[in-house]
PDB file of C-alpha atoms in Angstrom:
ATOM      1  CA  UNK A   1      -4.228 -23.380   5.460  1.00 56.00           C
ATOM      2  CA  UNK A   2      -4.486 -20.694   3.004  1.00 67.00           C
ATOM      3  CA  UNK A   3      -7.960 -19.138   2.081  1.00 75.00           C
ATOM      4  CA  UNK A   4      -9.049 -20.136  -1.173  1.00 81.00           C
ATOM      5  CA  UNK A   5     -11.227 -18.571  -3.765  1.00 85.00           C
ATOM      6  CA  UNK A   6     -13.036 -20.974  -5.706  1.00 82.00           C
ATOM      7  CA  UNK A   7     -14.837 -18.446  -7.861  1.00 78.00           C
ATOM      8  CA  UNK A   8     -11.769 -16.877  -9.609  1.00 74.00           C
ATOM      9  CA  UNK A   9      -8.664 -18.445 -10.044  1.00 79.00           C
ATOM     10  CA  UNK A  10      -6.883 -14.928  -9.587  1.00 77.00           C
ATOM     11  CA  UNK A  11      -3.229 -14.420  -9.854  1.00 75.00           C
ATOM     12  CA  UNK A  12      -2.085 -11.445  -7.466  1.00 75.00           C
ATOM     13  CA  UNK A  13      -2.307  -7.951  -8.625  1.00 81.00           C
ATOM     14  CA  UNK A  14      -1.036  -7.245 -12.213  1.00 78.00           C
ATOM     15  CA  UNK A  15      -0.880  -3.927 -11.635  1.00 89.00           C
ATOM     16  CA  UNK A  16      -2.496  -0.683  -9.676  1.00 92.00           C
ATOM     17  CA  UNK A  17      -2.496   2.649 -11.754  1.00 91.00           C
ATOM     18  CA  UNK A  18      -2.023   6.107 -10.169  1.00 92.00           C
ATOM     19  CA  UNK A  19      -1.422   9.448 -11.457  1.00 93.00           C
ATOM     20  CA  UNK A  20       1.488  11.854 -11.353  1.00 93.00           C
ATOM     21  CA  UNK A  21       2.243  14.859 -11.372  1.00 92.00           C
ATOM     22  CA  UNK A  22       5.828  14.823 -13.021  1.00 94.00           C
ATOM     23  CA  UNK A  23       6.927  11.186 -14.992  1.00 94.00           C
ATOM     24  CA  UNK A  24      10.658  12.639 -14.438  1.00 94.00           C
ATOM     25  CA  UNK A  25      10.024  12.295 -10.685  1.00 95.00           C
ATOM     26  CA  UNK A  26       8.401   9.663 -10.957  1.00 95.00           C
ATOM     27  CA  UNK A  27      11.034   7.875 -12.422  1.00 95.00           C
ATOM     28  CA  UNK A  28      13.885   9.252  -9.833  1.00 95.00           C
ATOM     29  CA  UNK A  29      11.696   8.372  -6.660  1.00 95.00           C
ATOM     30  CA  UNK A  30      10.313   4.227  -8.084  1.00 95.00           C
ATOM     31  CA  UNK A  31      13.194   3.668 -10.079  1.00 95.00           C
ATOM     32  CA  UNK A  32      16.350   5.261  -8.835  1.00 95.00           C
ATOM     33  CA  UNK A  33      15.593   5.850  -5.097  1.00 96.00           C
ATOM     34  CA  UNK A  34      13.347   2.551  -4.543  1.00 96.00           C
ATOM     35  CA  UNK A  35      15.201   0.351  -7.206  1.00 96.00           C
ATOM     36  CA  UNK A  36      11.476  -0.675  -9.111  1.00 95.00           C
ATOM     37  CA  UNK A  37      12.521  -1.999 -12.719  1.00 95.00           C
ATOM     38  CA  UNK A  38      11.267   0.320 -15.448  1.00 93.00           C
ATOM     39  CA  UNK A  39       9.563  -2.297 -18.199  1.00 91.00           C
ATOM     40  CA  UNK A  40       6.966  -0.652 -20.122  1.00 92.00           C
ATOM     41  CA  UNK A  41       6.463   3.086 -21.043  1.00 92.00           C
ATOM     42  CA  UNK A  42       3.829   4.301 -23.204  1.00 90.00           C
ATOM     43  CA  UNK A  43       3.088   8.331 -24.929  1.00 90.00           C
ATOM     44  CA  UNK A  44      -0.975   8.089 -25.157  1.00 88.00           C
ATOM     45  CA  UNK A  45      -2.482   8.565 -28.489  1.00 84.00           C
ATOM     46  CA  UNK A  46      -3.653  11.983 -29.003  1.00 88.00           C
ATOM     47  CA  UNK A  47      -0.562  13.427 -26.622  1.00 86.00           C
ATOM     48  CA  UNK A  48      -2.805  13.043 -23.915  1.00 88.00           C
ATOM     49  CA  UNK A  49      -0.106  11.606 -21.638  1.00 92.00           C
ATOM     50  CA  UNK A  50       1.693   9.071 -20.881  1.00 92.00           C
ATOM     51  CA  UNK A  51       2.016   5.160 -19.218  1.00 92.00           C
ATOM     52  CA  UNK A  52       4.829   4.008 -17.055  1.00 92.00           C
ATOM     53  CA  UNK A  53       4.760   0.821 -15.501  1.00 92.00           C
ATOM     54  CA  UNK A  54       7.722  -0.557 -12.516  1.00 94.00           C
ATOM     55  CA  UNK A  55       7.767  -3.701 -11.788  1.00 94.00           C
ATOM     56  CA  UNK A  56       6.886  -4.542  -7.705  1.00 94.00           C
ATOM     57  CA  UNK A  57       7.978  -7.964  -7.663  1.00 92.00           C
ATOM     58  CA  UNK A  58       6.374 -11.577  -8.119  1.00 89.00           C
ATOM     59  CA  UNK A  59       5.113 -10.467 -11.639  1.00 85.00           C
ATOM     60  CA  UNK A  60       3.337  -7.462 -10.223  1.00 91.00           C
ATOM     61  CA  UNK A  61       3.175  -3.788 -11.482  1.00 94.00           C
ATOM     62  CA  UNK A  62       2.547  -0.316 -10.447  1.00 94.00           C
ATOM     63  CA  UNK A  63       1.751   1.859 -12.949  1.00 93.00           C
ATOM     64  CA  UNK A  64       1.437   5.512 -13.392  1.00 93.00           C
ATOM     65  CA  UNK A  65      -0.129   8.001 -15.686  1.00 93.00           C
ATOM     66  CA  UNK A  66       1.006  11.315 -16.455  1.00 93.00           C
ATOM     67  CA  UNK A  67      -2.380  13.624 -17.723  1.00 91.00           C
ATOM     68  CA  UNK A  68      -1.373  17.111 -19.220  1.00 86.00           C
ATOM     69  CA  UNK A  69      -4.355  18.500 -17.378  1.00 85.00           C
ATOM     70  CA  UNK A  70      -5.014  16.702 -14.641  1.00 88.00           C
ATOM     71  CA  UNK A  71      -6.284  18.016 -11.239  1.00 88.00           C
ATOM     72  CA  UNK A  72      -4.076  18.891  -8.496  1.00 87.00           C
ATOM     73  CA  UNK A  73      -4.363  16.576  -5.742  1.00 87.00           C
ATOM     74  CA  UNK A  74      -6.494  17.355  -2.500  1.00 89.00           C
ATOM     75  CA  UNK A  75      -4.682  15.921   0.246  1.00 87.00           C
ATOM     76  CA  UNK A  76      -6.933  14.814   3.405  1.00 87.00           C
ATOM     77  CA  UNK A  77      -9.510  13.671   0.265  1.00 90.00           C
ATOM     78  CA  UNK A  78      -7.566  11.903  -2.503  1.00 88.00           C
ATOM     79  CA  UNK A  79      -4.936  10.494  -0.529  1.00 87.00           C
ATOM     80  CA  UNK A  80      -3.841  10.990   3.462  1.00 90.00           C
ATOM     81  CA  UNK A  81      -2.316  14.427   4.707  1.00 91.00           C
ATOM     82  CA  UNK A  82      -0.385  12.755   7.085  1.00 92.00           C
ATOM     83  CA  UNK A  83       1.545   9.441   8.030  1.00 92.00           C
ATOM     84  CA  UNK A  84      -0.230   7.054  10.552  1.00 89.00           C
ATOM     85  CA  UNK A  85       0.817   8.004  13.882  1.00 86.00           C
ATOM     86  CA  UNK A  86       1.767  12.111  12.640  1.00 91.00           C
ATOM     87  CA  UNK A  87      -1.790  13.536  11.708  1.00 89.00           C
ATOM     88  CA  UNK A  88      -4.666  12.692   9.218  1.00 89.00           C
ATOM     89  CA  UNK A  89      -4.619   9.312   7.655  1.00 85.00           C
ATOM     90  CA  UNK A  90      -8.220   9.413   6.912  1.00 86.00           C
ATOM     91  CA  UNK A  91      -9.117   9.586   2.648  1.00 88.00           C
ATOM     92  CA  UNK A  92     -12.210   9.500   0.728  1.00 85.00           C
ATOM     93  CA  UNK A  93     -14.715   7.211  -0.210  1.00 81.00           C
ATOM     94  CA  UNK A  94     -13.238   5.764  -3.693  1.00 82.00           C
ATOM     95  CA  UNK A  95     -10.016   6.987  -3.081  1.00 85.00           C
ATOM     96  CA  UNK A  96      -6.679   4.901  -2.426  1.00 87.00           C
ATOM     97  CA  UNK A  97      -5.386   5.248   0.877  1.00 89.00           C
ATOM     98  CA  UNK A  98      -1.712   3.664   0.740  1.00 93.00           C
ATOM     99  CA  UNK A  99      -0.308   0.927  -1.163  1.00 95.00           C
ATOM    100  CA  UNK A 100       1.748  -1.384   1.079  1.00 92.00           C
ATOM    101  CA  UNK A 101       5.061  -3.024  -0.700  1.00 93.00           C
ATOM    102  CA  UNK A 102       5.293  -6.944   0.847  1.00 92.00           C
ATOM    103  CA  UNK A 103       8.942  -7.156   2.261  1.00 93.00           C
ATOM    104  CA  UNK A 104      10.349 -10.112   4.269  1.00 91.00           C
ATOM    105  CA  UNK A 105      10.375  -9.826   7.658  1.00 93.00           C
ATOM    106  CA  UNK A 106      14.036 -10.804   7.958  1.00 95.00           C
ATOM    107  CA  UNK A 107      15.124  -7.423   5.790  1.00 94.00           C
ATOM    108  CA  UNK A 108      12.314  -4.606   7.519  1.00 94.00           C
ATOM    109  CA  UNK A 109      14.838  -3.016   9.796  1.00 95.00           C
ATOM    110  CA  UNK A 110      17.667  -3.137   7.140  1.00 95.00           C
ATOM    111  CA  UNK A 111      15.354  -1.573   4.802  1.00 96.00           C
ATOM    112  CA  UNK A 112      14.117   0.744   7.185  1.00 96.00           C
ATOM    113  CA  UNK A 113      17.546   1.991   7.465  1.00 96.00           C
ATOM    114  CA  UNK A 114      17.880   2.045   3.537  1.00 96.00           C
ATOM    115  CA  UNK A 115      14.607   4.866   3.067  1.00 96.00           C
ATOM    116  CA  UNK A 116      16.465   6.729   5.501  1.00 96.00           C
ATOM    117  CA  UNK A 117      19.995   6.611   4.391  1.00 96.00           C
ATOM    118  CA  UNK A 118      18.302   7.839   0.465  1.00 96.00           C
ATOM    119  CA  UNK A 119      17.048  11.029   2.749  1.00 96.00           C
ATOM    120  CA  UNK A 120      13.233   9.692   2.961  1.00 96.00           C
ATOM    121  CA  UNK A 121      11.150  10.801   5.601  1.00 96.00           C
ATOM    122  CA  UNK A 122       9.338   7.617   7.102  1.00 96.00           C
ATOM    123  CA  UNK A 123       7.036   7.336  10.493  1.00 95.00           C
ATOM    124  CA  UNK A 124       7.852   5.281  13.416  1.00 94.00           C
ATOM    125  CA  UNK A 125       7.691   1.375  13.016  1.00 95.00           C
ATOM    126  CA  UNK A 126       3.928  -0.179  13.772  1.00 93.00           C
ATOM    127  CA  UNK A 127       4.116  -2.946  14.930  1.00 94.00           C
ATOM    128  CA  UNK A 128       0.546  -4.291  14.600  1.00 93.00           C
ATOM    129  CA  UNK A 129      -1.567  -6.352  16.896  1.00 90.00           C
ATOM    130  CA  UNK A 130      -4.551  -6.932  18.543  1.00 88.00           C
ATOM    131  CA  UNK A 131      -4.072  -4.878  20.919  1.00 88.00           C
ATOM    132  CA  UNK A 132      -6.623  -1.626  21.992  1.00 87.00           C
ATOM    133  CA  UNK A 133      -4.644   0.173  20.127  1.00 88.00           C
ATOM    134  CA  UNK A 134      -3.802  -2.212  17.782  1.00 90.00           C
ATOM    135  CA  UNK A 135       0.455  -0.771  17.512  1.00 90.00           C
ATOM    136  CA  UNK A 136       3.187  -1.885  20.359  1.00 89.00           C
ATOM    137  CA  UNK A 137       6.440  -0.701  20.274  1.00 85.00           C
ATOM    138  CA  UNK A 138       7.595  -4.076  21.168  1.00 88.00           C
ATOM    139  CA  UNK A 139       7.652  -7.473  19.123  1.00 91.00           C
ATOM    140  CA  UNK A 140       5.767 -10.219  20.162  1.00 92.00           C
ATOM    141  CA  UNK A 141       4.165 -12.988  19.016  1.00 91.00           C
ATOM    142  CA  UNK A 142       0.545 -11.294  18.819  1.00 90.00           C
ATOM    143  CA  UNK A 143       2.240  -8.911  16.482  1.00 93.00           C
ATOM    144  CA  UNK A 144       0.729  -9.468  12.888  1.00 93.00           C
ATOM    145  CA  UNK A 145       2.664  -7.067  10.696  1.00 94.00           C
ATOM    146  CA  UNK A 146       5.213  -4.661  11.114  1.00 95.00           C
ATOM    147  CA  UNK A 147       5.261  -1.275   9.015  1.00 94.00           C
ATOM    148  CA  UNK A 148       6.751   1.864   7.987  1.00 95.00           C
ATOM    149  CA  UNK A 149       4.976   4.878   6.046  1.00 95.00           C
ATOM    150  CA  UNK A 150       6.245   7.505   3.677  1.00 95.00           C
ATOM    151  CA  UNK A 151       5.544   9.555   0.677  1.00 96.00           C
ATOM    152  CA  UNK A 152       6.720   9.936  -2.928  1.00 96.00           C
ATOM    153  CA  UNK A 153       6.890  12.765  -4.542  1.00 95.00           C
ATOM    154  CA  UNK A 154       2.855  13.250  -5.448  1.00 94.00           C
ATOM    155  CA  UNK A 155       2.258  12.398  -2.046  1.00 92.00           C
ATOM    156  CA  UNK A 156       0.827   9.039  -2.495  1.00 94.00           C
ATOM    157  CA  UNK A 157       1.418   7.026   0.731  1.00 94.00           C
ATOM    158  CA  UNK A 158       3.744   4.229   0.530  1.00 94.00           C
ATOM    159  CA  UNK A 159       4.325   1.545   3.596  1.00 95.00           C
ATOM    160  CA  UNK A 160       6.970  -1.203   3.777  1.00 94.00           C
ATOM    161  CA  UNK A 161       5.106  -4.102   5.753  1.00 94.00           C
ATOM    162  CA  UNK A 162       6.490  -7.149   6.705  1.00 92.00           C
ATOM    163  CA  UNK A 163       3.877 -10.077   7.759  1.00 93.00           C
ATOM    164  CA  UNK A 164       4.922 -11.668  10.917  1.00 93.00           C
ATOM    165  CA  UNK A 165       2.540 -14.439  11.806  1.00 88.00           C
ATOM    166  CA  UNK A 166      -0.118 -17.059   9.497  1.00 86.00           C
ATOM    167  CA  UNK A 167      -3.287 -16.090   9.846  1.00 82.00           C
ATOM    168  CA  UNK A 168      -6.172 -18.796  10.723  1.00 80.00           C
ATOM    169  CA  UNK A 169      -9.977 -18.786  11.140  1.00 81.00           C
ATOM    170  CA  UNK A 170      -9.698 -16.460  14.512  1.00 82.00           C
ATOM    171  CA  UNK A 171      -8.298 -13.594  12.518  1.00 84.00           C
ATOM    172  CA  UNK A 172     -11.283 -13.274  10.739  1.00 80.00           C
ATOM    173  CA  UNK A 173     -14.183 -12.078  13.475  1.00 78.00           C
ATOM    174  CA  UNK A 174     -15.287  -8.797  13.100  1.00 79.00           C
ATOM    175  CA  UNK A 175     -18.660  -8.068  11.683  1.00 79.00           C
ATOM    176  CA  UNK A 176     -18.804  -5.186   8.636  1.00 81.00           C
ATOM    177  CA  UNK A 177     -19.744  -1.220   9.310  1.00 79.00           C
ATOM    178  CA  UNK A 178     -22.563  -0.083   7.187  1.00 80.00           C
ATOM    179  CA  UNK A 179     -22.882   3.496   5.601  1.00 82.00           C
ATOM    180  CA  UNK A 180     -24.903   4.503   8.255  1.00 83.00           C
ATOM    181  CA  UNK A 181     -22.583   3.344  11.204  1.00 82.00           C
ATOM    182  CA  UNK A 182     -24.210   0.648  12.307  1.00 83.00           C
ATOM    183  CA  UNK A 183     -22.917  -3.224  12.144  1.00 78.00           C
ATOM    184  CA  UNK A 184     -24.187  -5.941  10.117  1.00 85.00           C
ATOM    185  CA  UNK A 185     -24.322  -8.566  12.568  1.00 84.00           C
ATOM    186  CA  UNK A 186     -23.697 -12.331  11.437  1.00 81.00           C
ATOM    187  CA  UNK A 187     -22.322 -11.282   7.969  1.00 82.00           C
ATOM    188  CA  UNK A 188     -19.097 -12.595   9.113  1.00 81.00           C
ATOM    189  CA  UNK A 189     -19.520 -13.865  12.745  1.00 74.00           C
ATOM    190  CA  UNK A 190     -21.935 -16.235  11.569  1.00 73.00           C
ATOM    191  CA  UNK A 191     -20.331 -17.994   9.324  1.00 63.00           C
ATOM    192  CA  UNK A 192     -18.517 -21.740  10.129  1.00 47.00           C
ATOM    193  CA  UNK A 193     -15.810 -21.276  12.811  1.00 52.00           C
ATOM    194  CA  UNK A 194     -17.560 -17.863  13.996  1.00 46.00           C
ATOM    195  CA  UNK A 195     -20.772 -19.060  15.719  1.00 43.00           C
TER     196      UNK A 195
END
């Protein structure tokens, strides 16, 4: 049975907004290389910018601004220097790590193939699990969620992931880190189905 949220009744994730450094890329990489439907553009008042937004699927968006002045990016702080599995993946506090692109499980090899064949560089398939170290090389039914990682153009870190299993009450049993490295015990482990 699915989790339920019976504060908000929300609706998925209308859309996440990031910032470029060139809209013409921009464009080539989400709309021509990835196949994301252009359907809103925007110049900001002032000619401060502008607003793109591609559409991700299942009335979801991804967004981008382009900012005249913006700051160059700092990779290894605003976003990962590296691909899981080839270096760095670590970011900042605040910042946004990756943004993973649900695919079906019956097209993540053929789409694998399909970065590749548009000359994208992409990691090696994770297939993760619950393992020690939580990737095997091999499916199985403990595997969760297969993935692939790559960049676009700014450097933002993009992963294809395809869910494998349902998850139930035992997928939820870790207790939260706090700032100061320590866990708060029972915040999760303590409640119904965990104690």
């Amino acid at each position: 049975m699915a989790a339920q949220n019976t504060e908000f009744e929300f609706r998925g994730v209308n859309h996440l907004a990031l910032v470029c450094k060139d809209m013409a890329k921009t464009v080539e990489f989400y709309r021509d290389i990835l196949g994301m439907p252009l359907i809103k553009t925007l110049d900001l008042p002032g000619d401060r910018g502008q607003h793109f937004f591609f559409d991700v699927g299942n009335g979801d968006s991804l967004a981008f601004f382009w900012f005249k002045d913006a700051p160059k990016a700092v990779p290894g702080i605003s976003a990962p220097e590296a691909l899981p599995g080839e270096g760095n993946f670590m970011s900042a506090h605040g910042s946004m790590n990756h943004i993973a692109f649900n695919i079906n499980a019956d097209k993540f090899d053929v789409y694998c193939q399909r970065l590749v064949d548009k000359g994208i560089k992409v990691s090696a398939v994770l297939n993760h699990d619950d393992s020690e170290t939580q990737v095997t090389a091999e499916l199985h039914d403990g595997v969760f969620v297969r993935s692939i990682y790559f960049f676009d153009p700014d450097g933002v870190c993009l992963e294809l992931a395809a869910w494998t299993k349902e998850f139930d009450a035992s997928d939820v049993a870790h207790d939260p880190m706090q700032a100061d490295g320590t866990r708060r015990a029972g915040l999760i482990t303590a409640h119904a189905g965990h104690a």
